[in-house]
XYZ file of C-alpha atoms in Angstrom:
637
model
C 27.923 98.241 151.437
C 26.616 94.846 150.271
C 23.215 94.680 148.676
C 21.718 91.258 148.881
C 18.391 89.589 148.645
C 18.321 88.046 152.163
C 17.605 84.441 151.734
C 18.289 82.027 154.642
C 21.270 79.877 154.350
C 22.995 81.924 151.515
C 26.043 84.178 152.056
C 27.357 86.760 149.608
C 30.778 88.292 149.773
C 30.996 91.324 147.565
C 33.296 93.821 149.521
C 32.962 97.578 148.929
C 34.679 99.996 151.004
C 32.675 101.873 153.531
C 35.503 103.387 155.655
C 39.208 102.791 156.018
C 40.107 103.288 159.668
C 41.960 100.192 160.727
C 45.362 100.440 162.379
C 47.969 100.237 159.459
C 50.431 98.441 161.810
C 48.014 95.557 162.424
C 49.440 93.896 159.160
C 52.792 93.927 157.710
C 53.011 94.214 153.883
C 55.790 92.971 151.563
C 56.620 93.109 147.842
C 53.765 93.783 145.597
C 51.072 93.641 148.334
C 48.982 96.624 148.939
C 45.920 97.447 151.279
C 42.864 98.124 149.261
C 40.243 98.840 151.923
C 40.032 98.452 155.591
C 40.161 94.727 155.421
C 41.120 93.756 151.989
C 44.608 93.499 150.292
C 46.154 92.779 147.002
C 48.961 90.282 146.926
C 49.760 90.451 143.126
C 48.715 92.704 140.275
C 48.206 91.643 136.780
C 52.048 91.773 136.187
C 54.685 89.188 135.617
C 57.198 88.074 138.205
C 55.573 89.620 141.329
C 55.655 88.494 144.967
C 53.687 89.836 147.809
C 52.706 88.838 151.276
C 50.465 90.202 154.076
C 51.234 89.080 157.716
C 49.404 89.810 160.915
C 51.821 91.597 162.976
C 50.788 89.665 166.211
C 51.499 85.915 166.783
C 48.743 83.479 167.721
C 49.025 80.574 170.195
C 48.405 77.200 168.611
C 47.408 75.867 171.927
C 44.276 77.726 171.354
C 41.768 76.867 168.577
C 40.923 79.273 165.756
C 38.403 79.632 163.104
C 39.497 82.132 160.352
C 37.185 83.223 157.591
C 38.566 85.025 154.605
C 37.298 86.222 151.222
C 39.605 85.445 148.309
C 39.881 86.626 144.665
C 42.058 84.535 142.410
C 41.767 86.544 139.305
C 40.012 86.402 135.961
C 42.428 84.719 133.666
C 41.971 81.034 133.458
C 45.478 80.504 132.257
C 46.937 83.135 134.656
C 49.265 82.331 137.640
C 50.128 81.352 140.097
C 48.161 81.133 143.307
C 48.072 82.148 146.982
C 48.926 80.318 150.212
C 47.666 80.729 153.887
C 50.672 80.192 155.961
C 51.536 79.765 159.622
C 55.318 80.193 160.483
C 57.015 81.312 163.713
C 60.216 83.273 162.361
C 59.571 86.394 160.348
C 56.980 88.362 158.465
C 59.177 88.480 155.159
C 58.437 86.621 151.937
C 59.268 83.212 150.506
C 60.234 82.284 146.803
C 58.288 83.950 143.929
C 56.644 82.405 140.773
C 55.551 78.975 141.120
C 56.650 79.125 144.802
C 53.716 81.305 145.543
C 55.798 83.050 148.362
C 55.437 79.761 150.306
C 58.331 77.622 149.089
C 61.319 77.595 151.263
C 59.562 78.931 154.368
C 60.766 76.578 157.068
C 59.211 75.561 159.499
C 55.798 76.237 158.330
C 52.384 74.911 157.538
C 50.668 76.167 154.368
C 47.211 75.767 152.618
C 48.018 76.481 148.972
C 45.374 77.522 146.506
C 47.333 76.613 143.326
C 45.766 78.005 139.977
C 48.490 77.137 137.499
C 49.775 73.583 136.419
C 53.398 73.141 136.800
C 54.280 69.571 135.690
C 57.513 69.707 137.499
C 55.669 70.060 140.761
C 53.286 67.088 139.830
C 50.451 69.605 139.584
C 47.126 68.286 138.473
C 45.545 70.147 135.468
C 42.741 71.812 137.697
C 42.870 74.458 140.179
C 43.847 72.547 143.189
C 44.237 73.000 147.137
C 46.682 71.121 149.388
C 48.107 71.210 152.856
C 51.812 71.199 152.823
C 54.569 71.538 155.419
C 57.942 73.344 155.485
C 57.447 75.230 152.240
C 57.580 72.032 150.082
C 55.132 72.797 147.450
C 55.963 69.497 145.344
C 52.949 67.197 145.277
C 53.691 63.705 146.564
C 54.670 64.875 150.093
C 51.268 66.762 150.804
C 49.817 66.375 154.205
C 46.382 66.559 152.418
C 45.331 66.866 148.745
C 45.768 67.980 146.040
C 42.042 68.234 145.359
C 39.987 70.779 143.314
C 39.758 74.003 145.071
C 35.961 74.182 144.461
C 33.422 71.419 144.920
C 31.448 72.740 141.894
C 34.288 73.915 139.216
C 37.700 73.148 138.225
C 38.249 76.937 137.551
C 38.321 79.430 140.221
C 40.015 82.159 138.338
C 36.489 83.419 137.512
C 36.436 87.044 138.482
C 34.351 86.179 141.630
C 35.054 86.469 145.295
C 34.950 83.138 147.286
C 35.226 82.219 151.074
C 38.127 80.400 152.437
C 37.619 79.110 155.923
C 40.584 77.673 158.020
C 39.955 75.916 161.361
C 42.442 74.487 163.937
C 41.509 72.346 166.866
C 44.472 71.686 169.245
C 42.537 69.099 171.144
C 41.971 66.882 168.102
C 45.043 68.211 166.328
C 42.841 68.623 163.266
C 43.273 71.408 160.748
C 40.559 71.792 158.169
C 40.116 73.996 154.934
C 36.694 74.931 153.483
C 35.894 76.645 150.224
C 32.757 78.396 149.528
C 31.195 76.657 152.697
C 32.310 73.066 151.511
C 35.110 71.253 153.400
C 37.718 70.433 150.908
C 40.755 69.054 153.106
C 41.398 68.024 156.554
C 44.482 66.511 158.194
C 45.370 65.457 161.814
C 48.966 66.849 162.560
C 50.615 67.961 165.792
C 51.594 71.284 164.592
C 53.327 72.337 167.942
C 55.499 69.337 168.534
C 55.864 68.056 164.934
C 56.080 71.032 162.555
C 57.163 73.838 164.998
C 59.256 71.787 167.420
C 57.473 72.645 170.789
C 56.773 76.220 169.648
C 53.053 77.274 169.714
C 53.435 80.982 168.939
C 53.170 81.558 165.154
C 52.463 84.356 162.650
C 49.702 83.872 160.131
C 49.380 85.563 156.802
C 48.939 85.167 153.067
C 51.514 85.100 150.181
C 51.097 85.168 146.427
C 53.232 85.232 143.388
C 53.291 85.344 139.477
C 55.827 84.315 136.948
C 55.594 84.411 133.210
C 51.730 84.368 133.638
C 49.829 86.568 136.010
C 46.590 87.281 137.807
C 45.056 89.808 140.160
C 45.195 87.965 143.512
C 43.527 89.417 146.608
C 42.132 88.502 150.044
C 40.119 90.066 152.805
C 39.575 89.226 156.459
C 35.880 88.462 156.393
C 33.355 90.970 157.314
C 30.292 89.502 155.808
C 27.109 91.006 157.188
C 24.003 88.744 156.894
C 20.613 88.313 158.488
C 17.712 85.902 158.298
C 13.912 86.353 158.988
C 12.873 82.802 159.273
C 10.475 83.125 156.263
C 11.133 81.775 152.862
C 12.482 84.339 150.529
C 11.516 87.044 153.292
C 7.922 86.963 152.203
C 5.393 87.749 154.983
C 1.783 88.993 155.558
C 0.460 91.946 157.329
C 0.568 91.791 161.051
C 2.949 88.992 161.246
C 5.853 89.141 163.884
C 9.212 89.159 162.336
C 12.322 88.249 164.400
C 15.412 89.492 162.484
C 18.531 87.197 163.318
C 21.981 88.182 162.702
C 23.903 85.423 160.775
C 26.941 87.510 159.875
C 30.561 86.080 159.529
C 33.429 88.280 160.632
C 37.173 87.636 161.123
C 37.226 90.098 163.860
C 34.731 90.345 166.688
C 31.867 92.664 165.968
C 31.673 95.583 168.276
C 28.815 97.535 166.823
C 25.388 96.645 165.149
C 23.001 99.083 163.443
C 19.530 97.904 162.032
C 17.291 99.857 159.929
C 14.012 97.944 159.308
C 12.643 100.118 156.579
C 9.460 100.911 158.711
C 11.025 103.831 160.577
C 12.319 101.600 163.438
C 16.072 101.040 164.185
C 18.093 99.071 166.579
C 21.800 98.734 167.708
C 21.397 95.175 169.309
C 22.702 92.124 167.887
C 19.315 90.373 168.402
C 17.024 93.354 167.740
C 13.334 93.592 168.894
C 10.793 91.747 166.644
C 8.904 93.955 164.045
C 5.398 94.026 162.707
C 4.381 95.310 159.289
C 0.891 96.415 158.920
C 0.983 97.638 155.380
C 1.793 95.649 152.252
C 4.884 96.686 150.313
C 8.525 96.069 150.043
C 10.732 97.305 152.804
C 14.419 97.711 152.581
C 16.114 96.334 155.752
C 19.720 97.128 156.374
C 22.342 95.671 158.742
C 25.663 97.607 159.329
C 28.467 95.973 161.266
C 31.652 97.377 162.907
C 34.327 94.903 163.727
C 37.059 95.277 166.410
C 39.571 96.183 163.855
C 37.518 99.304 162.879
C 36.311 97.889 159.543
C 32.625 98.436 158.618
C 30.235 96.919 156.120
C 26.531 96.718 155.430
C 24.066 94.577 153.786
C 20.685 95.474 152.506
C 17.765 93.104 152.007
C 14.060 93.478 150.915
C 11.185 92.294 153.207
C 8.099 91.627 151.100
C 4.858 92.169 152.879
C 2.049 90.863 150.973
C -1.512 91.974 150.789
C -4.729 90.033 151.544
C -6.211 88.774 148.177
C -9.262 90.693 146.899
C -11.009 89.420 143.657
C -12.958 91.913 141.653
C -13.764 92.632 138.012
C -16.612 93.860 135.871
C -17.618 92.485 132.541
C -19.829 94.082 129.882
C -22.332 92.435 127.644
C -21.342 92.282 124.030
C -22.160 91.167 120.706
C -21.528 87.730 118.877
C -17.962 87.694 117.399
C -16.807 90.193 119.968
C -14.757 89.606 123.103
C -16.390 90.995 126.391
C -14.656 93.921 127.830
C -13.043 93.186 131.166
C -12.257 96.025 133.908
C -9.782 94.294 136.370
C -8.484 95.133 139.830
C -4.934 96.189 139.588
C -2.452 93.433 139.279
C -0.294 92.484 142.261
C 3.052 90.682 142.227
C 2.078 88.758 145.372
C -0.964 87.125 144.097
C -1.889 84.085 141.802
C -4.938 84.188 139.716
C -7.307 81.429 138.444
C -10.181 82.104 135.971
C -13.210 79.895 135.096
C -15.496 80.481 132.226
C -18.755 78.530 132.399
C -17.109 76.328 135.009
C -13.956 75.505 133.016
C -10.549 76.772 133.763
C -9.262 79.126 131.117
C -6.347 81.099 132.424
C -3.920 81.590 135.388
C -2.910 85.169 134.301
C -4.169 88.527 135.638
C -5.791 89.247 132.217
C -7.524 86.331 130.695
C -8.279 85.972 126.966
C -11.960 85.043 126.691
C -12.258 84.944 122.895
C -15.487 84.775 120.850
C -18.366 82.906 122.581
C -21.666 81.503 121.431
C -24.840 83.585 121.865
C -26.369 83.304 125.439
C -25.605 83.961 129.061
C -22.113 83.082 130.377
C -20.565 82.982 133.769
C -16.939 84.115 134.725
C -15.274 83.457 138.081
C -12.055 84.782 139.418
C -10.089 83.211 142.471
C -7.226 85.202 143.892
C -4.663 83.588 146.184
C -1.836 85.195 148.112
C 1.472 83.865 147.093
C 2.796 84.622 150.771
C -0.164 82.491 152.146
C -1.930 85.748 153.647
C -5.670 85.273 154.211
C -8.198 83.095 152.417
C -8.586 82.830 148.682
C -10.935 85.510 147.385
C -13.625 84.456 144.747
C -15.704 86.875 142.674
C -18.037 86.053 139.901
C -20.325 87.634 137.364
C -22.571 86.798 134.402
C -22.635 88.486 131.009
C -24.475 88.046 127.729
C -23.540 87.410 124.203
C -26.090 88.984 122.154
C -27.195 87.707 118.691
C -26.337 89.672 115.692
C -29.370 91.252 113.700
C -30.240 89.388 110.494
C -30.849 91.503 107.558
C -31.751 91.120 103.827
C -32.259 93.242 100.708
C -35.392 93.445 98.811
C -34.604 94.728 95.206
C -35.670 93.698 91.751
C -33.924 93.828 88.435
C -35.057 96.935 86.261
C -34.652 99.337 83.551
C -32.462 102.302 82.852
C -34.323 105.475 83.569
C -36.790 103.918 85.866
C -36.974 104.445 89.752
C -36.205 101.017 91.332
C -37.510 100.634 94.959
C -34.815 99.461 97.561
C -35.829 97.968 100.849
C -33.803 96.729 103.953
C -35.431 93.901 105.773
C -34.873 92.725 109.442
C -36.935 91.220 112.327
C -34.876 92.980 114.816
C -35.184 96.635 115.733
C -32.605 98.473 113.526
C -31.496 101.885 114.531
C -28.875 102.429 111.738
C -28.951 101.359 108.103
C -25.978 101.894 105.757
C -26.295 101.299 102.021
C -23.570 101.072 99.392
C -23.686 100.646 95.666
C -20.728 99.285 94.002
C -18.630 100.318 97.048
C -20.080 103.906 97.365
C -22.356 105.070 100.055
C -25.809 105.904 98.850
C -28.430 105.970 101.744
C -28.956 105.621 105.402
C -32.699 104.985 105.380
C -34.422 101.591 105.274
C -36.320 102.303 102.151
C -35.468 104.500 99.084
C -35.799 104.674 95.338
C -32.835 104.965 92.833
C -32.541 105.614 89.138
C -29.766 103.747 87.102
C -28.424 105.616 84.236
C -26.772 102.806 82.384
C -27.404 99.195 81.589
C -25.268 96.741 83.784
C -24.983 94.585 86.832
C -24.759 96.557 90.188
C -23.822 95.342 93.728
C -25.915 96.454 96.566
C -24.526 95.971 99.901
C -26.369 96.606 103.265
C -25.063 96.910 106.849
C -27.186 97.653 110.000
C -26.816 98.239 113.818
C -29.717 97.141 116.012
C -30.750 98.712 119.424
C -28.303 96.650 121.243
C -25.427 98.104 119.286
C -24.715 94.753 117.443
C -23.759 95.078 113.803
C -25.201 92.830 111.333
C -23.122 90.691 108.916
C -23.280 92.621 105.551
C -26.056 91.581 103.178
C -25.326 91.696 99.399
C -27.536 91.487 96.329
C -26.630 91.724 92.652
C -29.237 93.392 90.390
C -29.260 93.694 86.624
C -30.489 97.029 85.047
C -31.523 96.424 81.347
C -31.920 98.773 78.472
C -33.739 97.942 75.232
C -33.436 99.699 71.870
C -36.126 98.742 69.269
C -34.962 98.581 65.610
C -37.486 97.737 63.006
C -35.083 98.048 60.222
C -34.724 100.594 57.339
C -37.834 101.747 55.228
C -38.193 99.548 52.094
C -40.022 99.260 48.757
C -41.440 95.877 47.924
C -43.605 94.373 45.168
C -47.239 94.079 45.565
C -48.481 90.533 46.487
C -44.779 89.438 46.779
C -43.647 88.007 50.201
C -40.853 89.840 51.961
C -39.172 89.604 55.429
C -39.277 92.016 58.319
C -36.422 91.596 60.824
C -36.757 93.501 64.104
C -34.216 93.633 66.933
C -33.477 95.084 70.418
C -35.437 92.959 72.872
C -36.681 89.666 74.074
C -40.295 89.913 73.320
C -41.718 91.586 70.031
C -45.155 92.951 68.712
C -45.695 94.468 65.376
C -48.778 96.596 64.773
C -50.791 96.736 62.883
C -50.713 93.006 62.088
C -51.890 93.472 58.397
C -50.119 91.132 55.933
C -47.868 89.496 58.737
C -47.490 85.882 59.309
C -46.416 86.328 63.021
C -46.747 89.752 64.493
C -45.307 88.553 67.763
C -42.077 87.501 66.300
C -39.020 89.664 65.764
C -38.505 88.063 62.235
C -41.882 87.744 60.371
C -42.966 87.259 56.775
C -45.109 89.935 55.045
C -47.376 90.150 52.031
C -48.915 93.526 51.077
C -51.168 95.226 48.440
C -50.618 98.783 49.503
C -48.300 100.965 51.479
C -48.065 100.723 55.225
C -46.257 101.832 58.292
C -45.454 99.191 61.060
C -44.530 99.960 64.586
C -42.298 97.555 66.388
C -42.540 97.225 70.175
C -39.773 95.421 71.906
C -39.822 94.290 75.625
C -37.144 92.839 77.922
C -37.627 90.203 80.696
C -37.411 93.126 83.109
C -40.184 94.926 81.407
C -38.163 97.534 79.627
C -39.855 98.588 76.378
C -39.104 100.620 73.349
C -40.583 101.283 69.821
C -39.540 101.894 66.216
C -41.447 102.413 63.015
C -40.651 101.233 59.447
C -42.399 102.538 56.269
C -43.201 99.892 53.582
C -43.773 101.223 50.038
C -45.630 98.811 47.700
C -45.104 98.869 43.951
C -46.613 96.815 41.147
C -43.464 95.750 39.386
C -39.804 95.047 39.896
C -37.547 97.993 39.736
C -33.973 99.369 40.309
C -33.675 102.746 41.619
C -30.350 104.739 41.635
C -29.872 108.402 42.684
C -28.875 110.987 40.349
C -26.285 112.394 42.809
C -24.489 111.452 46.152
C -22.153 113.182 48.632
C -19.551 110.934 50.014
C -18.325 113.223 52.850
C -18.930 110.870 55.783
C -21.847 112.822 57.285
C -24.076 109.751 57.263
C -26.298 110.966 54.555
C -25.905 109.887 50.936
C -22.434 108.747 51.507
C -22.745 105.742 49.122
C -23.891 105.273 45.628
C -26.138 102.308 46.154
C -29.103 100.863 44.026
C -32.460 100.135 45.586
C -33.613 96.853 44.277
C -37.353 96.084 44.168
C -38.208 92.538 43.507
C -34.672 91.753 42.377
C -33.536 88.370 43.486
C -30.112 88.304 41.969
C -27.690 91.100 41.001
C -25.834 90.285 37.756
C -23.555 93.323 38.296
C -23.465 97.156 39.210
C -20.549 99.037 37.826
C -19.468 102.784 37.776
C -17.254 104.369 35.031
C -15.551 107.659 34.864
C -15.853 109.871 31.810
C -12.945 108.223 29.997
C -14.818 104.835 30.281
C -12.546 103.500 32.963
C -14.514 101.264 35.488
C -13.941 102.546 39.070
C -16.342 100.260 41.038
C -18.188 97.062 40.591
C -20.215 94.661 42.682
C -22.663 91.759 42.519
C -24.026 92.040 46.029
C -27.245 93.691 46.948
C -26.608 96.284 49.703
C -23.085 97.392 48.367
C -22.278 100.649 46.835
C -19.610 102.955 45.745
C -18.000 105.240 48.384
C -16.621 107.812 45.851
C -13.033 106.487 46.093
C -10.727 105.170 43.277
C -7.733 103.014 44.349
C -8.156 104.124 47.959
C -8.206 107.876 46.978
C -11.195 110.222 46.861
C -12.505 110.750 43.403
C -12.970 114.136 42.105
C -16.357 115.897 41.841
C -17.772 114.920 38.392
C -20.375 112.951 36.447
C -20.004 109.133 36.369
C -21.649 106.572 34.395
C -23.369 103.497 35.866
C -24.725 100.258 34.628
C -26.744 97.622 36.523
C -28.345 94.319 35.725
C -30.462 92.020 37.689
C -33.115 89.157 37.708
C -36.459 89.757 39.450
C -38.602 87.217 41.225
C -40.327 86.138 37.979
C -37.081 85.533 36.213
C -37.268 88.675 34.161
C -34.029 90.483 33.377
C -33.816 94.104 34.145
C -31.036 96.090 33.011
C -30.495 99.948 33.281
C -27.844 102.571 32.962
C -27.578 106.137 33.647
C -25.317 108.929 35.236
C -24.728 110.206 38.689
C -23.025 113.360 39.984
C -20.432 113.017 42.736
C -20.660 116.186 44.815
C -18.007 117.035 47.530
């Protein structure tokens, strides 16, 4: 069976056995030849030094014309050998010489058309696979009746694993013999075969011979049985309701005796020219033509008749939001249609599914034109409008604040928002438009807001950084000062300051302020940040009449934050000459000249033992008086 795409003017020749029922005595086989199928034969296999020939057992009369069509297979090996020859000779059905003689050399009288696929320089062979017409078994080039020329009009190599057609014609009126290869004439010569070659004899055998030598190839031929049909339509593409007249264009070596058509629509025929057919439904219909030749050989060819549909354009398109592509619902795609899309009057695509992409906000028009590739019906046009909706615009209203306070948070938009989604530093916190939040620690926080409006459009995310502050008022340590002697207050912890009461202060609204007192007082320091965060701290000021140095009688350096240092308290002292501590043996274990420094109870980096120690201190007060004191202290652990 042959499976072909049935295209007018093209022939295909792949031969597959359907049934082997020819008379075996129609052809005489010699040497390595063998019958493969009903009408196909092998002359040589893929072996060295083989010769084979196949002869028709019945002579033909050269007073009559003939037009023989064969299929030939010349092997797959480009450097294989040696070739085959079509021969006319009147004497026997035996073989000629092997090897480069191709079974034709030495056959006298004879006329041969040689398909030579191996270059033998001693024969004057050209380098390409060549064809020639020669007489009386003389295969040396130089005495050819025609040729040599390339066997194929399109390639110098025909050992290509493909089947090819070889056509031989003879016209006794014009005395012209012609050779065609794959439908192209390659050689022709005018020669009086009857009187010149065969000496008044017109009855001859015809056949093929082939041979191999040191190189080899699989070499075969078939008497042609090449089913083929045409429809008269390019690529067999039609429209519903058109009348189709199938025409047999087969080639056959033997006369065709039986035809069988199957049109794929339920109808069949046994006529060479079958009744015309009409296909009403689109689709692809397998059409088969089966032939039976007079020699009993059969073969089939199957083609596909493509019936196109009438074009129908349809789609639906949905509105969508800005930055999103509209959703298209399309009619099913057909392989017999072409598509043309326009967006807002501009061509955008010729595919079934166009890419629309992101469009500006507003109303847009989409148009589809569908045409039949088979020319069926008129173009179908469909159009529709859709809208690109604007995204909602949102913003955040939130102010900087203080730890521990509730901060109001509000989402703002001019659109009708149906869903809010808040995040704080990437974590979801609320789904309402307004809410209050309390921040536990000082720092910068990122608020993010997304929203969906009533049209389903999602707003671009809004962001706002807010700063949460925290203040810690520090008025300083309680102190003892001289009466009517200026001293300094140094408060910290905020941006704005207020000391109350303002008694004795040079600037009660400054963190650092000078003070002059006659009596004891407690000041309260209030600190405020730019965000309005506040805190307070108190400091007690003891006022004395004269300068003094106070040193405790005991201390506990156990790192509990209470009395860990032995440190003098200097009242009215402007300069410390020295402060020194001695153990009971008179060895100095600590000394300093800095106010605020004290002994931590260690000697050379090691903890001193619980014991009594002697201290001496000397300083100068604001009036220039020298104050010197000594005493003892107990170190308690």
